[in-house]
Amino acid sequence: MGFWNKKHKDERVENIKNKIYKEIYILIMVLSFISIAVKFITIEMSLRVVLFEWIVILVSSLYYSVRTTFLGIYSDEVELHDQTSKVKMSKKNLMGGIALGVVLALIFATNSAVNYADSSQQAISYFLLVFFVSFIIYVPLFGGVNAIIHSAAKRKSEQMNQKNLDDREG
Amino acid sequence: MKNKRMKMARIEHDLSQEELAKKVGVTRQTIGLIEAGKYNPTLNLCISICKALNKTLDDLFWE
């Protein structure tokens, strides 16, 4: 019986430990980004060499998103943010997606102009062409994906909150 | 702000910080910090302390 009993934990110690875990998470993220930058500079700019870092960043971000959504705190975060900020979180997410699309379009356009053009005239035309095509692909894609994910996560989180409230009342 | 009422209640029950900590299921340092006013316990911990010292929340934590 005693074996299955959860050991009583000191809340103060747990709080401090959680604070340290949060710092460790930030540290791992920072180290992963530094590692990506260093590998891009010293080895080569390809996904293959930074695959592990990407997995660490993506999986932990995904885990955080899923957990906050299913524990119902994502909608709380949005509510708190919208109470204090002039720009709503949904708008910020959409703008972030659009900005990411523009940045990617600029990178691809610059890459095409620098690596594949033979003359400056060709470089300008490559830049404009690739930028335009990338822009119409990536801006709606990232803007839309961000907006849809935000909206779906918020709705699910609200549902989970409601379910928790119903469970407690019932 | 120091929580003198909690300290007095603990002494009334002839308990050391360590003994109260053991009863409540926290460390001695946590009890020490609550008495010194350097840690705000959660409501659950407040209730556990009140039960251990046979006091109400008002008696120990209401200012």
PDB file of N, CA, C and O in Angstrom, chain A residues 68-143:
ATOM      1  N   THR A  68       0.301  22.619 -23.263  1.00  0.00           N
ATOM      2  CA  THR A  68      -0.430  23.820 -22.832  1.00  0.00           C
ATOM      3  C   THR A  68      -1.862  23.789 -23.369  1.00  0.00           C
ATOM      4  O   THR A  68      -2.783  24.227 -22.689  1.00  0.00           O
ATOM      5  N   THR A  69      -2.035  23.237 -24.579  1.00  0.00           N
ATOM      6  CA  THR A  69      -3.378  23.163 -25.156  1.00  0.00           C
ATOM      7  C   THR A  69      -4.247  22.187 -24.372  1.00  0.00           C
ATOM      8  O   THR A  69      -5.363  22.515 -23.966  1.00  0.00           O
ATOM      9  N   PHE A  70      -3.719  20.981 -24.143  1.00  0.00           N
ATOM     10  CA  PHE A  70      -4.534  19.950 -23.508  1.00  0.00           C
ATOM     11  C   PHE A  70      -4.691  20.135 -21.992  1.00  0.00           C
ATOM     12  O   PHE A  70      -5.570  19.534 -21.394  1.00  0.00           O
ATOM     13  N   LEU A  71      -3.840  20.947 -21.398  1.00  0.00           N
ATOM     14  CA  LEU A  71      -4.042  21.267 -19.973  1.00  0.00           C
ATOM     15  C   LEU A  71      -4.930  22.506 -19.825  1.00  0.00           C
ATOM     16  O   LEU A  71      -5.264  22.915 -18.714  1.00  0.00           O
ATOM     17  N   GLY A  72      -5.281  23.111 -20.963  1.00  0.00           N
ATOM     18  CA  GLY A  72      -6.221  24.239 -20.948  1.00  0.00           C
ATOM     19  C   GLY A  72      -5.603  25.578 -20.601  1.00  0.00           C
ATOM     20  O   GLY A  72      -6.327  26.538 -20.344  1.00  0.00           O
ATOM     21  N   ILE A  73      -4.261  25.663 -20.587  1.00  0.00           N
ATOM     22  CA  ILE A  73      -3.679  26.967 -20.215  1.00  0.00           C
ATOM     23  C   ILE A  73      -3.326  27.828 -21.430  1.00  0.00           C
ATOM     24  O   ILE A  73      -2.979  28.986 -21.273  1.00  0.00           O
ATOM     25  N   TYR A  74      -3.435  27.252 -22.636  1.00  0.00           N
ATOM     26  CA  TYR A  74      -3.139  28.057 -23.830  1.00  0.00           C
ATOM     27  C   TYR A  74      -4.137  29.207 -23.943  1.00  0.00           C
ATOM     28  O   TYR A  74      -3.749  30.365 -24.151  1.00  0.00           O
ATOM     29  N   SER A  75      -5.435  28.891 -23.759  1.00  0.00           N
ATOM     30  CA  SER A  75      -6.457  29.949 -23.843  1.00  0.00           C
ATOM     31  C   SER A  75      -6.283  30.952 -22.698  1.00  0.00           C
ATOM     32  O   SER A  75      -6.565  32.141 -22.868  1.00  0.00           O
ATOM     33  N   ASP A  76      -5.798  30.480 -21.541  1.00  0.00           N
ATOM     34  CA  ASP A  76      -5.532  31.404 -20.426  1.00  0.00           C
ATOM     35  C   ASP A  76      -4.409  32.374 -20.785  1.00  0.00           C
ATOM     36  O   ASP A  76      -4.480  33.566 -20.497  1.00  0.00           O
ATOM     37  N   GLU A  77      -3.363  31.817 -21.412  1.00  0.00           N
ATOM     38  CA  GLU A  77      -2.234  32.660 -21.835  1.00  0.00           C
ATOM     39  C   GLU A  77      -2.706  33.723 -22.828  1.00  0.00           C
ATOM     40  O   GLU A  77      -2.310  34.880 -22.742  1.00  0.00           O
ATOM     41  N   VAL A  78      -3.566  33.296 -23.785  1.00  0.00           N
ATOM     42  CA  VAL A  78      -4.085  34.224 -24.798  1.00  0.00           C
ATOM     43  C   VAL A  78      -4.914  35.313 -24.109  1.00  0.00           C
ATOM     44  O   VAL A  78      -4.759  36.507 -24.406  1.00  0.00           O
ATOM     45  N   GLU A  79      -5.768  34.883 -23.158  1.00  0.00           N
ATOM     46  CA  GLU A  79      -6.622  35.843 -22.453  1.00  0.00           C
ATOM     47  C   GLU A  79      -5.779  36.862 -21.682  1.00  0.00           C
ATOM     48  O   GLU A  79      -6.028  38.066 -21.766  1.00  0.00           O
ATOM     49  N   LEU A  80      -4.758  36.360 -20.968  1.00  0.00           N
ATOM     50  CA  LEU A  80      -3.889  37.256 -20.201  1.00  0.00           C
ATOM     51  C   LEU A  80      -3.154  38.225 -21.123  1.00  0.00           C
ATOM     52  O   LEU A  80      -3.038  39.419 -20.835  1.00  0.00           O
ATOM     53  N   HIS A  81      -2.659  37.687 -22.244  1.00  0.00           N
ATOM     54  CA  HIS A  81      -1.936  38.514 -23.209  1.00  0.00           C
ATOM     55  C   HIS A  81      -2.849  39.603 -23.772  1.00  0.00           C
ATOM     56  O   HIS A  81      -2.470  40.767 -23.823  1.00  0.00           O
ATOM     57  N   ASP A  82      -4.071  39.215 -24.164  1.00  0.00           N
ATOM     58  CA  ASP A  82      -4.996  40.168 -24.788  1.00  0.00           C
ATOM     59  C   ASP A  82      -5.492  41.230 -23.805  1.00  0.00           C
ATOM     60  O   ASP A  82      -5.888  42.317 -24.222  1.00  0.00           O
ATOM     61  N   GLN A  83      -5.473  40.884 -22.500  1.00  0.00           N
ATOM     62  CA  GLN A  83      -5.888  41.874 -21.495  1.00  0.00           C
ATOM     63  C   GLN A  83      -4.892  43.016 -21.382  1.00  0.00           C
ATOM     64  O   GLN A  83      -5.260  44.150 -21.115  1.00  0.00           O
ATOM     65  N   THR A  84      -3.624  42.692 -21.584  1.00  0.00           N
ATOM     66  CA  THR A  84      -2.591  43.707 -21.345  1.00  0.00           C
ATOM     67  C   THR A  84      -1.985  44.287 -22.619  1.00  0.00           C
ATOM     68  O   THR A  84      -1.392  45.354 -22.583  1.00  0.00           O
ATOM     69  N   SER A  85      -2.121  43.570 -23.732  1.00  0.00           N
ATOM     70  CA  SER A  85      -1.465  44.038 -24.958  1.00  0.00           C
ATOM     71  C   SER A  85      -2.466  44.695 -25.909  1.00  0.00           C
ATOM     72  O   SER A  85      -3.631  44.298 -25.974  1.00  0.00           O
ATOM     73  N   LYS A  86      -1.983  45.715 -26.626  1.00  0.00           N
ATOM     74  CA  LYS A  86      -2.864  46.418 -27.572  1.00  0.00           C
ATOM     75  C   LYS A  86      -3.152  45.540 -28.791  1.00  0.00           C
ATOM     76  O   LYS A  86      -4.236  45.581 -29.361  1.00  0.00           O
ATOM     77  N   VAL A  87      -2.110  44.785 -29.201  1.00  0.00           N
ATOM     78  CA  VAL A  87      -2.277  43.905 -30.367  1.00  0.00           C
ATOM     79  C   VAL A  87      -2.661  42.513 -29.875  1.00  0.00           C
ATOM     80  O   VAL A  87      -1.981  41.947 -29.016  1.00  0.00           O
ATOM     81  N   LYS A  88      -3.762  41.980 -30.412  1.00  0.00           N
ATOM     82  CA  LYS A  88      -4.220  40.661 -29.969  1.00  0.00           C
ATOM     83  C   LYS A  88      -3.239  39.573 -30.391  1.00  0.00           C
ATOM     84  O   LYS A  88      -2.558  39.711 -31.410  1.00  0.00           O
ATOM     85  N   MET A  89      -3.225  38.472 -29.624  1.00  0.00           N
ATOM     86  CA  MET A  89      -2.273  37.392 -29.903  1.00  0.00           C
ATOM     87  C   MET A  89      -2.548  36.761 -31.270  1.00  0.00           C
ATOM     88  O   MET A  89      -1.609  36.368 -31.966  1.00  0.00           O
ATOM     89  N   SER A  90      -3.824  36.663 -31.648  1.00  0.00           N
ATOM     90  CA  SER A  90      -4.149  36.062 -32.949  1.00  0.00           C
ATOM     91  C   SER A  90      -3.545  36.899 -34.079  1.00  0.00           C
ATOM     92  O   SER A  90      -2.995  36.355 -35.041  1.00  0.00           O
ATOM     93  N   LYS A  91      -3.604  38.221 -33.907  1.00  0.00           N
ATOM     94  CA  LYS A  91      -3.035  39.116 -34.915  1.00  0.00           C
ATOM     95  C   LYS A  91      -1.503  38.976 -34.929  1.00  0.00           C
ATOM     96  O   LYS A  91      -0.883  38.945 -35.998  1.00  0.00           O
ATOM     97  N   LYS A  92      -0.916  38.879 -33.737  1.00  0.00           N
ATOM     98  CA  LYS A  92       0.549  38.732 -33.639  1.00  0.00           C
ATOM     99  C   LYS A  92       0.999  37.448 -34.320  1.00  0.00           C
ATOM    100  O   LYS A  92       2.023  37.411 -35.004  1.00  0.00           O
ATOM    101  N   ASN A  93       0.227  36.351 -34.090  1.00  0.00           N
ATOM    102  CA  ASN A  93       0.566  35.073 -34.712  1.00  0.00           C
ATOM    103  C   ASN A  93       0.518  35.172 -36.228  1.00  0.00           C
ATOM    104  O   ASN A  93       1.400  34.671 -36.922  1.00  0.00           O
ATOM    105  N   LEU A  94      -0.540  35.815 -36.720  1.00  0.00           N
ATOM    106  CA  LEU A  94      -0.699  35.981 -38.165  1.00  0.00           C
ATOM    107  C   LEU A  94       0.454  36.804 -38.732  1.00  0.00           C
ATOM    108  O   LEU A  94       1.077  36.426 -39.737  1.00  0.00           O
ATOM    109  N   MET A  95       0.778  37.904 -38.056  1.00  0.00           N
ATOM    110  CA  MET A  95       1.873  38.773 -38.510  1.00  0.00           C
ATOM    111  C   MET A  95       3.209  38.022 -38.483  1.00  0.00           C
ATOM    112  O   MET A  95       4.044  38.194 -39.369  1.00  0.00           O
ATOM    113  N   GLY A  96       3.387  37.188 -37.437  1.00  0.00           N
ATOM    114  CA  GLY A  96       4.618  36.395 -37.325  1.00  0.00           C
ATOM    115  C   GLY A  96       4.765  35.451 -38.502  1.00  0.00           C
ATOM    116  O   GLY A  96       5.843  35.317 -39.081  1.00  0.00           O
ATOM    117  N   GLY A  97       3.652  34.783 -38.866  1.00  0.00           N
ATOM    118  CA  GLY A  97       3.668  33.868 -40.011  1.00  0.00           C
ATOM    119  C   GLY A  97       3.981  34.608 -41.305  1.00  0.00           C
ATOM    120  O   GLY A  97       4.802  34.142 -42.109  1.00  0.00           O
ATOM    121  N   ILE A  98       3.369  35.767 -41.466  1.00  0.00           N
ATOM    122  CA  ILE A  98       3.609  36.556 -42.686  1.00  0.00           C
ATOM    123  C   ILE A  98       5.069  37.014 -42.729  1.00  0.00           C
ATOM    124  O   ILE A  98       5.733  36.914 -43.772  1.00  0.00           O
ATOM    125  N   ALA A  99       5.580  37.480 -41.582  1.00  0.00           N
ATOM    126  CA  ALA A  99       6.974  37.942 -41.523  1.00  0.00           C
ATOM    127  C   ALA A  99       7.921  36.803 -41.867  1.00  0.00           C
ATOM    128  O   ALA A  99       8.894  37.001 -42.628  1.00  0.00           O
ATOM    129  N   LEU A 100       7.636  35.609 -41.345  1.00  0.00           N
ATOM    130  CA  LEU A 100       8.480  34.446 -41.640  1.00  0.00           C
ATOM    131  C   LEU A 100       8.466  34.143 -43.146  1.00  0.00           C
ATOM    132  O   LEU A 100       9.513  33.861 -43.739  1.00  0.00           O
ATOM    133  N   GLY A 101       7.273  34.229 -43.749  1.00  0.00           N
ATOM    134  CA  GLY A 101       7.148  34.011 -45.191  1.00  0.00           C
ATOM    135  C   GLY A 101       7.954  35.023 -45.982  1.00  0.00           C
ATOM    136  O   GLY A 101       8.655  34.660 -46.941  1.00  0.00           O
ATOM    137  N   VAL A 102       7.903  36.286 -45.578  1.00  0.00           N
ATOM    138  CA  VAL A 102       8.650  37.345 -46.278  1.00  0.00           C
ATOM    139  C   VAL A 102      10.154  37.108 -46.143  1.00  0.00           C
ATOM    140  O   VAL A 102      10.897  37.203 -47.127  1.00  0.00           O
ATOM    141  N   VAL A 103      10.585  36.766 -44.915  1.00  0.00           N
ATOM    142  CA  VAL A 103      12.021  36.521 -44.686  1.00  0.00           C
ATOM    143  C   VAL A 103      12.506  35.350 -45.547  1.00  0.00           C
ATOM    144  O   VAL A 103      13.563  35.429 -46.195  1.00  0.00           O
ATOM    145  N   LEU A 104      11.713  34.254 -45.582  1.00  0.00           N
ATOM    146  CA  LEU A 104      12.101  33.093 -46.400  1.00  0.00           C
ATOM    147  C   LEU A 104      12.170  33.468 -47.876  1.00  0.00           C
ATOM    148  O   LEU A 104      13.106  33.078 -48.587  1.00  0.00           O
ATOM    149  N   ALA A 105      11.168  34.239 -48.330  1.00  0.00           N
ATOM    150  CA  ALA A 105      11.150  34.663 -49.735  1.00  0.00           C
ATOM    151  C   ALA A 105      12.397  35.491 -50.058  1.00  0.00           C
ATOM    152  O   ALA A 105      13.025  35.305 -51.114  1.00  0.00           O
ATOM    153  N   LEU A 106      12.770  36.367 -49.126  1.00  0.00           N
ATOM    154  CA  LEU A 106      13.975  37.197 -49.327  1.00  0.00           C
ATOM    155  C   LEU A 106      15.233  36.333 -49.378  1.00  0.00           C
ATOM    156  O   LEU A 106      16.120  36.551 -50.217  1.00  0.00           O
ATOM    157  N   ILE A 107      15.304  35.337 -48.471  1.00  0.00           N
ATOM    158  CA  ILE A 107      16.491  34.451 -48.443  1.00  0.00           C
ATOM    159  C   ILE A 107      16.596  33.671 -49.753  1.00  0.00           C
ATOM    160  O   ILE A 107      17.665  33.622 -50.383  1.00  0.00           O
ATOM    161  N   PHE A 108      15.474  33.074 -50.193  1.00  0.00           N
ATOM    162  CA  PHE A 108      15.497  32.287 -51.430  1.00  0.00           C
ATOM    163  C   PHE A 108      15.829  33.176 -52.631  1.00  0.00           C
ATOM    164  O   PHE A 108      16.598  32.773 -53.521  1.00  0.00           O
ATOM    165  N   ALA A 109      15.261  34.381 -52.648  1.00  0.00           N
ATOM    166  CA  ALA A 109      15.495  35.292 -53.773  1.00  0.00           C
ATOM    167  C   ALA A 109      16.957  35.718 -53.816  1.00  0.00           C
ATOM    168  O   ALA A 109      17.589  35.702 -54.893  1.00  0.00           O
ATOM    169  N   THR A 110      17.510  36.044 -52.645  1.00  0.00           N
ATOM    170  CA  THR A 110      18.918  36.452 -52.582  1.00  0.00           C
ATOM    171  C   THR A 110      19.817  35.289 -52.995  1.00  0.00           C
ATOM    172  O   THR A 110      20.784  35.473 -53.758  1.00  0.00           O
ATOM    173  N   ASN A 111      19.495  34.102 -52.499  1.00  0.00           N
ATOM    174  CA  ASN A 111      20.279  32.916 -52.843  1.00  0.00           C
ATOM    175  C   ASN A 111      20.300  32.684 -54.360  1.00  0.00           C
ATOM    176  O   ASN A 111      21.355  32.429 -54.942  1.00  0.00           O
ATOM    177  N   SER A 112      19.120  32.807 -55.006  1.00  0.00           N
ATOM    178  CA  SER A 112      19.045  32.606 -56.459  1.00  0.00           C
ATOM    179  C   SER A 112      19.844  33.669 -57.190  1.00  0.00           C
ATOM    180  O   SER A 112      20.581  33.366 -58.140  1.00  0.00           O
ATOM    181  N   ALA A 113      19.704  34.913 -56.742  1.00  0.00           N
ATOM    182  CA  ALA A 113      20.394  36.013 -57.411  1.00  0.00           C
ATOM    183  C   ALA A 113      21.905  35.876 -57.281  1.00  0.00           C
ATOM    184  O   ALA A 113      22.644  36.103 -58.250  1.00  0.00           O
ATOM    185  N   VAL A 114      22.376  35.479 -56.118  1.00  0.00           N
ATOM    186  CA  VAL A 114      23.820  35.395 -55.873  1.00  0.00           C
ATOM    187  C   VAL A 114      24.438  34.155 -56.531  1.00  0.00           C
ATOM    188  O   VAL A 114      25.498  34.227 -57.151  1.00  0.00           O
ATOM    189  N   ASN A 115      23.759  33.012 -56.414  1.00  0.00           N
ATOM    190  CA  ASN A 115      24.368  31.748 -56.853  1.00  0.00           C
ATOM    191  C   ASN A 115      24.103  31.364 -58.316  1.00  0.00           C
ATOM    192  O   ASN A 115      24.884  30.613 -58.902  1.00  0.00           O
ATOM    193  N   TYR A 116      23.012  31.812 -58.883  1.00  0.00           N
ATOM    194  CA  TYR A 116      22.661  31.306 -60.217  1.00  0.00           C
ATOM    195  C   TYR A 116      22.695  32.341 -61.346  1.00  0.00           C
ATOM    196  O   TYR A 116      22.632  31.969 -62.513  1.00  0.00           O
ATOM    197  N   ALA A 117      22.769  33.622 -61.018  1.00  0.00           N
ATOM    198  CA  ALA A 117      22.740  34.642 -62.085  1.00  0.00           C
ATOM    199  C   ALA A 117      24.143  34.897 -62.639  1.00  0.00           C
ATOM    200  O   ALA A 117      25.128  34.810 -61.899  1.00  0.00           O
ATOM    201  N   ASP A 118      24.207  35.170 -63.951  1.00  0.00           N
ATOM    202  CA  ASP A 118      25.510  35.434 -64.577  1.00  0.00           C
ATOM    203  C   ASP A 118      25.787  36.926 -64.712  1.00  0.00           C
ATOM    204  O   ASP A 118      26.936  37.348 -64.783  1.00  0.00           O
ATOM    205  N   SER A 119      24.738  37.720 -64.813  1.00  0.00           N
ATOM    206  CA  SER A 119      24.941  39.169 -64.930  1.00  0.00           C
ATOM    207  C   SER A 119      24.064  39.871 -63.899  1.00  0.00           C
ATOM    208  O   SER A 119      23.168  39.260 -63.313  1.00  0.00           O
ATOM    209  N   SER A 120      24.330  41.175 -63.700  1.00  0.00           N
ATOM    210  CA  SER A 120      23.554  41.909 -62.692  1.00  0.00           C
ATOM    211  C   SER A 120      22.081  42.043 -63.120  1.00  0.00           C
ATOM    212  O   SER A 120      21.181  42.027 -62.287  1.00  0.00           O
ATOM    213  N   GLN A 121      21.888  42.149 -64.451  1.00  0.00           N
ATOM    214  CA  GLN A 121      20.512  42.226 -64.972  1.00  0.00           C
ATOM    215  C   GLN A 121      19.746  40.942 -64.623  1.00  0.00           C
ATOM    216  O   GLN A 121      18.610  40.973 -64.169  1.00  0.00           O
ATOM    217  N   GLN A 122      20.442  39.813 -64.870  1.00  0.00           N
ATOM    218  CA  GLN A 122      19.843  38.506 -64.585  1.00  0.00           C
ATOM    219  C   GLN A 122      19.616  38.341 -63.071  1.00  0.00           C
ATOM    220  O   GLN A 122      18.606  37.772 -62.653  1.00  0.00           O
ATOM    221  N   ALA A 123      20.562  38.856 -62.294  1.00  0.00           N
ATOM    222  CA  ALA A 123      20.440  38.749 -60.833  1.00  0.00           C
ATOM    223  C   ALA A 123      19.168  39.448 -60.350  1.00  0.00           C
ATOM    224  O   ALA A 123      18.430  38.907 -59.512  1.00  0.00           O
ATOM    225  N   ILE A 124      18.922  40.637 -60.895  1.00  0.00           N
ATOM    226  CA  ILE A 124      17.719  41.387 -60.495  1.00  0.00           C
ATOM    227  C   ILE A 124      16.453  40.630 -60.902  1.00  0.00           C
ATOM    228  O   ILE A 124      15.508  40.494 -60.113  1.00  0.00           O
ATOM    229  N   SER A 125      16.466  40.113 -62.152  1.00  0.00           N
ATOM    230  CA  SER A 125      15.256  39.408 -62.615  1.00  0.00           C
ATOM    231  C   SER A 125      15.033  38.120 -61.823  1.00  0.00           C
ATOM    232  O   SER A 125      13.916  37.785 -61.463  1.00  0.00           O
ATOM    233  N   TYR A 126      16.143  37.373 -61.513  1.00  0.00           N
ATOM    234  CA  TYR A 126      16.023  36.158 -60.691  1.00  0.00           C
ATOM    235  C   TYR A 126      15.474  36.504 -59.308  1.00  0.00           C
ATOM    236  O   TYR A 126      14.605  35.833 -58.772  1.00  0.00           O
ATOM    237  N   PHE A 127      16.044  37.596 -58.758  1.00  0.00           N
ATOM    238  CA  PHE A 127      15.629  38.007 -57.414  1.00  0.00           C
ATOM    239  C   PHE A 127      14.130  38.301 -57.384  1.00  0.00           C
ATOM    240  O   PHE A 127      13.402  37.795 -56.533  1.00  0.00           O
ATOM    241  N   LEU A 128      13.692  39.118 -58.348  1.00  0.00           N
ATOM    242  CA  LEU A 128      12.276  39.512 -58.376  1.00  0.00           C
ATOM    243  C   LEU A 128      11.358  38.313 -58.612  1.00  0.00           C
ATOM    244  O   LEU A 128      10.331  38.160 -57.944  1.00  0.00           O
ATOM    245  N   LEU A 129      11.785  37.461 -59.562  1.00  0.00           N
ATOM    246  CA  LEU A 129      10.956  36.300 -59.903  1.00  0.00           C
ATOM    247  C   LEU A 129      10.820  35.337 -58.718  1.00  0.00           C
ATOM    248  O   LEU A 129       9.709  34.952 -58.333  1.00  0.00           O
ATOM    249  N   VAL A 130      11.996  34.980 -58.142  1.00  0.00           N
ATOM    250  CA  VAL A 130      11.974  34.019 -57.022  1.00  0.00           C
ATOM    251  C   VAL A 130      11.264  34.633 -55.817  1.00  0.00           C
ATOM    252  O   VAL A 130      10.495  33.955 -55.129  1.00  0.00           O
ATOM    253  N   PHE A 131      11.515  35.929 -55.586  1.00  0.00           N
ATOM    254  CA  PHE A 131      10.861  36.583 -54.452  1.00  0.00           C
ATOM    255  C   PHE A 131       9.339  36.555 -54.618  1.00  0.00           C
ATOM    256  O   PHE A 131       8.613  36.217 -53.692  1.00  0.00           O
ATOM    257  N   PHE A 132       8.885  36.884 -55.825  1.00  0.00           N
ATOM    258  CA  PHE A 132       7.435  36.920 -56.078  1.00  0.00           C
ATOM    259  C   PHE A 132       6.804  35.533 -55.891  1.00  0.00           C
ATOM    260  O   PHE A 132       5.808  35.383 -55.176  1.00  0.00           O
ATOM    261  N   VAL A 133       7.461  34.513 -56.482  1.00  0.00           N
ATOM    262  CA  VAL A 133       6.907  33.151 -56.375  1.00  0.00           C
ATOM    263  C   VAL A 133       6.933  32.671 -54.916  1.00  0.00           C
ATOM    264  O   VAL A 133       5.939  32.151 -54.402  1.00  0.00           O
ATOM    265  N   SER A 134       8.090  32.875 -54.248  1.00  0.00           N
ATOM    266  CA  SER A 134       8.201  32.442 -52.846  1.00  0.00           C
ATOM    267  C   SER A 134       7.193  33.191 -51.982  1.00  0.00           C
ATOM    268  O   SER A 134       6.592  32.614 -51.069  1.00  0.00           O
ATOM    269  N   PHE A 135       7.033  34.477 -52.281  1.00  0.00           N
ATOM    270  CA  PHE A 135       6.104  35.314 -51.507  1.00  0.00           C
ATOM    271  C   PHE A 135       4.675  34.764 -51.587  1.00  0.00           C
ATOM    272  O   PHE A 135       4.020  34.598 -50.559  1.00  0.00           O
ATOM    273  N   ILE A 136       4.239  34.462 -52.818  1.00  0.00           N
ATOM    274  CA  ILE A 136       2.845  33.995 -52.937  1.00  0.00           C
ATOM    275  C   ILE A 136       2.656  32.559 -52.409  1.00  0.00           C
ATOM    276  O   ILE A 136       1.546  32.140 -52.122  1.00  0.00           O
ATOM    277  N   ILE A 137       3.778  31.832 -52.281  1.00  0.00           N
ATOM    278  CA  ILE A 137       3.653  30.482 -51.697  1.00  0.00           C
ATOM    279  C   ILE A 137       3.735  30.552 -50.168  1.00  0.00           C
ATOM    280  O   ILE A 137       2.869  30.057 -49.455  1.00  0.00           O
ATOM    281  N   TYR A 138       4.827  31.167 -49.659  1.00  0.00           N
ATOM    282  CA  TYR A 138       5.112  31.070 -48.227  1.00  0.00           C
ATOM    283  C   TYR A 138       4.314  32.016 -47.337  1.00  0.00           C
ATOM    284  O   TYR A 138       4.019  31.672 -46.191  1.00  0.00           O
ATOM    285  N   VAL A 139       4.006  33.205 -47.827  1.00  0.00           N
ATOM    286  CA  VAL A 139       3.271  34.142 -46.962  1.00  0.00           C
ATOM    287  C   VAL A 139       1.879  33.603 -46.606  1.00  0.00           C
ATOM    288  O   VAL A 139       1.540  33.516 -45.422  1.00  0.00           O
ATOM    289  N   PRO A 140       1.068  33.189 -47.604  1.00  0.00           N
ATOM    290  CA  PRO A 140      -0.235  32.615 -47.213  1.00  0.00           C
ATOM    291  C   PRO A 140      -0.077  31.317 -46.420  1.00  0.00           C
ATOM    292  O   PRO A 140      -0.846  31.059 -45.491  1.00  0.00           O
ATOM    293  N   LEU A 141       0.959  30.520 -46.791  1.00  0.00           N
ATOM    294  CA  LEU A 141       1.168  29.236 -46.114  1.00  0.00           C
ATOM    295  C   LEU A 141       1.451  29.439 -44.619  1.00  0.00           C
ATOM    296  O   LEU A 141       0.726  28.919 -43.763  1.00  0.00           O
ATOM    297  N   PHE A 142       2.505  30.221 -44.310  1.00  0.00           N
ATOM    298  CA  PHE A 142       2.868  30.398 -42.902  1.00  0.00           C
ATOM    299  C   PHE A 142       1.837  31.226 -42.142  1.00  0.00           C
ATOM    300  O   PHE A 142       1.525  30.926 -40.988  1.00  0.00           O
ATOM    301  N   GLY A 143       1.321  32.269 -42.801  1.00  0.00           N
ATOM    302  CA  GLY A 143       0.281  33.077 -42.160  1.00  0.00           C
ATOM    303  C   GLY A 143      -0.931  32.225 -41.846  1.00  0.00           C
ATOM    304  O   GLY A 143      -1.446  32.235 -40.722  1.00  0.00           O
TER     305      GLY A 143
END
